[in-house]
CSV table of C-alpha atoms in Angstrom, one decimal:
chain,number,residue,atom,x,y,z
A,1159,MET,CA,-114.7,59.4,46.3
A,1160,TYR,CA,-111.9,59.0,48.9
A,1161,GLU,CA,-108.9,59.4,46.7
A,1162,ARG,CA,-107.7,62.5,48.4
A,1163,LEU,CA,-107.6,61.1,51.9
A,1164,ARG,CA,-104.1,60.7,53.3
A,1165,VAL,CA,-104.1,59.5,56.9
A,1166,ASP,CA,-100.4,58.6,57.1
A,1167,ARG,CA,-99.4,61.9,55.6
A,1168,SER,CA,-101.4,64.0,58.2
A,1169,THR,CA,-99.9,61.8,60.9
A,1170,THR,CA,-96.4,62.7,59.7
A,1171,VAL,CA,-97.3,66.4,59.8
A,1172,ASP,CA,-98.5,66.0,63.4
A,1173,ARG,CA,-95.2,64.3,64.4
A,1174,VAL,CA,-93.2,67.1,62.8
A,1175,VAL,CA,-95.3,69.7,64.6
A,1176,ASP,CA,-94.7,67.8,67.9
A,1177,ALA,CA,-91.0,67.7,67.2
A,1178,LEU,CA,-90.8,71.4,66.4
A,1179,ARG,CA,-93.0,72.4,69.3
A,1180,SER,CA,-90.9,70.4,71.7
A,1181,ALA,CA,-87.7,72.1,70.4
A,1182,LEU,CA,-89.3,75.5,70.8
A,1183,PHE,CA,-90.5,74.8,74.4
A,1184,ALA,CA,-87.1,73.4,75.4
A,1185,GLY,CA,-85.4,76.5,74.1
A,1186,ASP,CA,-83.4,74.6,71.4
A,1187,LEU,CA,-84.9,77.0,68.8
A,1188,GLU,CA,-84.6,80.5,70.2
A,1189,PRO,CA,-87.1,83.3,69.4
A,1190,GLY,CA,-86.4,84.9,66.1
A,1191,THR,CA,-84.7,81.7,64.7
A,1192,PRO,CA,-85.5,81.2,61.0
A,1193,LEU,CA,-87.3,78.0,60.2
A,1194,ARG,CA,-86.0,76.8,56.9
A,1195,GLU,CA,-87.9,74.2,55.0
A,1196,GLN,CA,-85.1,72.3,53.3
A,1197,PRO,CA,-82.7,71.9,56.3
A,1198,LEU,CA,-85.7,70.9,58.5
A,1199,ALA,CA,-86.9,68.4,56.0
A,1200,GLU,CA,-83.5,66.9,55.7
A,1201,ALA,CA,-83.0,66.8,59.5
A,1202,LEU,CA,-86.4,65.2,60.1
A,1203,GLY,CA,-86.4,62.9,57.1
A,1204,VAL,CA,-89.7,64.2,55.6
A,1205,ALA,CA,-90.8,66.1,52.5
A,1206,ARG,CA,-90.6,69.9,52.3
A,1207,SER,CA,-94.4,70.0,51.9
A,1208,THR,CA,-94.7,68.3,55.3
A,1209,VAL,CA,-92.5,70.8,57.0
A,1210,ARG,CA,-94.4,73.6,55.2
A,1211,GLU,CA,-97.7,72.3,56.6
A,1212,ALA,CA,-96.2,71.9,60.1
A,1213,MET,CA,-94.9,75.5,60.1
A,1214,THR,CA,-98.4,76.7,59.1
A,1215,MET,CA,-99.8,75.0,62.1
A,1216,LEU,CA,-97.1,76.6,64.4
A,1217,VAL,CA,-98.0,80.0,62.9
A,1218,THR,CA,-101.7,79.4,63.7
A,1219,GLU,CA,-100.8,78.5,67.3
A,1220,GLY,CA,-98.8,81.8,67.6
A,1221,LEU,CA,-95.5,79.9,68.1
A,1222,ALA,CA,-94.1,81.1,64.8
A,1223,ILE,CA,-94.6,84.1,62.5
A,1224,ARG,CA,-94.6,84.3,58.7
A,1225,GLU,CA,-93.3,87.5,57.2
A,1226,PRO,CA,-93.4,88.5,53.5
A,1227,ASN,CA,-90.0,88.0,51.8
A,1228,LYS,CA,-88.5,86.6,55.0
A,1229,GLY,CA,-90.3,83.3,55.5
A,1230,VAL,CA,-91.1,81.7,58.9
A,1231,SER,CA,-89.3,82.2,62.2
A,1232,VAL,CA,-89.9,81.4,65.8
A,1233,ALA,CA,-92.2,84.0,67.4
A,1234,ILE,CA,-90.7,86.6,69.7
A,1235,LEU,CA,-92.6,87.1,72.9
A,1236,HIS,CA,-92.8,90.9,73.5
A,1237,PRO,CA,-93.5,92.6,76.9
A,1238,ALA,CA,-97.0,93.8,75.9
A,1239,ALA,CA,-97.8,90.2,75.0
A,1240,VAL,CA,-96.6,88.9,78.3
A,1241,ALA,CA,-98.9,91.3,80.2
A,1242,ASP,CA,-101.8,90.3,78.0
A,1243,ILE,CA,-101.1,86.6,78.5
A,1244,CYS,CA,-101.0,87.0,82.3
A,1245,ASN,CA,-104.2,89.1,82.4
A,1246,ALA,CA,-106.0,86.5,80.3
A,1247,ARG,CA,-104.7,83.6,82.5
A,1248,PHE,CA,-106.0,85.4,85.6
A,1249,VAL,CA,-109.5,85.7,84.1
A,1250,LEU,CA,-109.5,82.0,83.1
A,1251,GLU,CA,-107.9,80.6,86.3
A,1252,SER,CA,-109.9,82.8,88.7
A,1253,ALA,CA,-113.0,81.5,87.0
A,1254,GLY,CA,-111.9,78.0,87.8
A,1255,VAL,CA,-111.2,78.9,91.4
A,1256,ARG,CA,-114.7,80.4,91.8
A,1257,ALA,CA,-116.1,77.2,90.4
A,1258,TRP,CA,-114.5,75.0,93.1
A,1259,PHE,CA,-117.7,74.1,94.9
A,1260,ASP,CA,-119.6,73.5,91.7
A,1261,ALA,CA,-116.9,71.3,90.1
A,1262,ASP,CA,-117.2,67.6,90.1
A,1263,ASP,CA,-115.0,65.4,92.3
A,1264,ASP,CA,-112.8,64.3,89.3
A,1265,ALA,CA,-112.0,67.9,88.4
A,1266,ARG,CA,-111.0,68.7,92.0
A,1267,GLU,CA,-108.9,65.5,92.2
A,1268,GLN,CA,-107.1,66.5,89.0
A,1269,VAL,CA,-106.0,69.7,90.8
A,1270,ARG,CA,-104.6,67.6,93.7
A,1271,THR,CA,-102.9,65.2,91.3
A,1272,ALA,CA,-101.3,68.0,89.3
A,1273,MET,CA,-99.9,69.5,92.5
A,1274,ARG,CA,-98.5,66.2,93.6
A,1275,THR,CA,-96.9,65.6,90.2
A,1276,PHE,CA,-95.3,69.1,90.2
A,1277,ALA,CA,-93.9,68.6,93.7
A,1278,ALA,CA,-92.4,65.3,92.7
A,1279,THR,CA,-90.8,66.8,89.6
A,1280,ALA,CA,-89.6,70.1,91.1
A,1281,GLN,CA,-86.4,68.9,92.7
A,1282,ASP,CA,-83.1,70.8,92.7
A,1283,GLY,CA,-81.5,70.4,89.3
A,1284,ALA,CA,-84.8,69.3,87.7
A,1285,ASP,CA,-85.2,69.5,83.9
A,1286,PRO,CA,-86.7,73.0,83.1
A,1287,GLU,CA,-88.9,71.5,80.4
A,1288,ALA,CA,-90.4,68.9,82.8
A,1289,MET,CA,-90.8,71.7,85.4
A,1290,THR,CA,-92.7,73.8,82.9
A,1291,GLU,CA,-94.9,70.9,81.8
A,1292,THR,CA,-96.0,69.9,85.3
A,1293,HIS,CA,-96.2,73.5,86.5
A,1294,LEU,CA,-98.6,74.4,83.7
A,1295,ALA,CA,-100.7,71.3,84.4
A,1296,ILE,CA,-101.6,72.8,87.8
A,1297,HIS,CA,-102.9,76.0,86.2
A,1298,ARG,CA,-104.7,74.0,83.5
A,1299,SER,CA,-106.4,72.0,86.1
A,1300,LEU,CA,-107.7,75.2,87.7
A,1301,VAL,CA,-109.3,76.2,84.5
A,1302,ALA,CA,-110.8,72.7,84.1
A,1303,LEU,CA,-112.8,73.3,87.3
A,1304,THR,CA,-115.1,75.4,85.1
A,1305,GLY,CA,-116.0,72.3,83.2
A,1306,SER,CA,-115.7,74.2,79.9
A,1307,GLU,CA,-113.7,72.6,77.1
A,1308,ARG,CA,-113.6,75.9,75.3
A,1309,LEU,CA,-112.0,77.7,78.3
A,1310,ILE,CA,-109.5,74.9,78.6
A,1311,ALA,CA,-108.6,75.2,74.9
A,1312,THR,CA,-108.2,78.9,75.3
A,1313,GLN,CA,-105.8,78.4,78.3
A,1314,ASP,CA,-103.8,75.9,76.2
A,1315,SER,CA,-103.5,78.4,73.4
A,1316,ILE,CA,-102.4,81.2,75.8
A,1317,THR,CA,-99.9,79.2,77.7
A,1318,GLY,CA,-98.5,77.8,74.4
A,1319,GLU,CA,-97.3,81.3,73.5
A,1320,ALA,CA,-95.9,81.8,77.0
A,1321,ARG,CA,-94.0,78.5,76.8
A,1322,LEU,CA,-91.6,80.1,74.4
A,1323,ALA,CA,-90.0,81.7,77.5
A,1324,LEU,CA,-91.2,79.5,80.4
A,1325,ALA,CA,-88.4,76.9,80.2
A,1326,ARG,CA,-85.9,79.7,80.5
A,1327,VAL,CA,-87.9,81.1,83.4
A,1328,ASP,CA,-87.5,77.9,85.3
A,1329,ALA,CA,-83.8,77.6,84.4
A,1330,LEU,CA,-83.2,81.2,85.6
A,1331,ARG,CA,-85.2,80.9,88.8
A,1332,GLN,CA,-83.4,77.9,90.3
A,1333,ASP,CA,-86.1,78.0,93.1
A,1334,ALA,CA,-88.0,74.7,92.7
A,1335,ARG,CA,-88.8,74.5,96.4
A,1336,GLN,CA,-90.2,78.0,96.5
A,1337,GLN,CA,-92.3,77.3,93.5
A,1338,VAL,CA,-93.8,74.2,95.1
A,1339,ALA,CA,-94.5,76.1,98.3
A,1340,SER,CA,-96.2,78.9,96.3
A,1341,HIS,CA,-98.5,76.5,94.5
A,1342,ARG,CA,-99.3,74.5,97.6
A,1343,LYS,CA,-100.5,77.7,99.2
A,1344,LEU,CA,-102.9,78.2,96.3
A,1345,ILE,CA,-104.3,74.6,96.6
A,1346,ARG,CA,-104.6,74.9,100.4
A,1347,LEU,CA,-106.8,78.0,100.1
A,1348,LEU,CA,-108.9,76.1,97.6
A,1349,GLU,CA,-109.3,73.1,99.8
A,1350,ARG,CA,-110.3,75.3,102.7
A,1351,GLY,CA,-112.9,77.0,100.5
A,1352,GLU,CA,-111.3,80.4,101.0
A,1353,LEU,CA,-112.0,81.3,97.4
A,1354,ASP,CA,-111.6,85.1,97.7
A,1355,GLU,CA,-108.2,84.7,99.4
A,1356,CYS,CA,-107.3,82.1,96.7
A,1357,VAL,CA,-108.2,84.6,93.9
A,1358,GLU,CA,-106.0,87.3,95.5
A,1359,GLU,CA,-103.1,84.8,95.9
A,1360,LEU,CA,-103.5,83.8,92.3
A,1361,ARG,CA,-103.3,87.5,91.3
A,1362,ARG,CA,-100.0,87.8,93.2
A,1363,HIS,CA,-98.8,84.6,91.8
A,1364,LEU,CA,-99.4,85.6,88.2
A,1365,ALA,CA,-97.9,89.1,88.8
A,1366,GLY,CA,-94.8,87.2,89.9
A,1367,ALA,CA,-95.0,85.1,86.7
A,1368,GLU,CA,-95.2,88.2,84.6
A,1369,GLU,CA,-92.1,89.6,86.2
A,1370,SER,CA,-90.2,86.4,85.6
A,1371,LEU,CA,-91.3,86.2,82.0
A,1372,LEU,CA,-90.2,89.7,81.4
A,1373,GLU,CA,-86.8,89.0,82.9
A,1374,ALA,CA,-86.5,85.8,80.8
A,1375,ILE,CA,-87.2,87.5,77.5
A,1376,ALA,CA,-84.8,90.3,78.4
A,1377,THR,CA,-82.0,87.9,79.2
A,1378,PRO,CA,-79.8,86.8,76.3
A,1379,PRO,CA,-79.6,83.0,75.8
A,1380,THR,CA,-76.3,81.4,77.0
């Protein structure tokens, strides 16, 4: 009855996905890079079938693409996708801002905690990947104010695509202090209950993010 269950095998696939996802987000595997089963299997010490399953999961997440007769490669973030991602983020995050007064205390505290963590991380010379992780946690906490797990999952999917370029954005910006100040302004407006002003500030913030993402994908890797 249970002969086909393979808990250990699925765990291995998850670990491979995590390793590949981390390499993508860190910029170690650039957009357009082919993902070859055999070399990856040898590097990670797993079976080719495990790598194949992991790559299928990355394709599902929008982090890789599969093309006939070409195989799988790291997804390339195009300008039209950047605009769409930023528009979708505004819809989700502004919904969270609007829900500030209805959100529970834990959700509001998560916003404050995320801000403190980002401020502690965003020092001069900070690791771009750590900057990206803590930066996105602030925006995720805004969506979480809605109390909707589905909206949070949608935000995670959207920002997952954007993360193909976000580490390079933080590396190019070299403006950790300015980023902290920008996010603190958003949170201050929330705390004051100035929600209309916060939504407009969020609109400006994400417009700046779109500009930076477009610059990042247009800049050749060093």
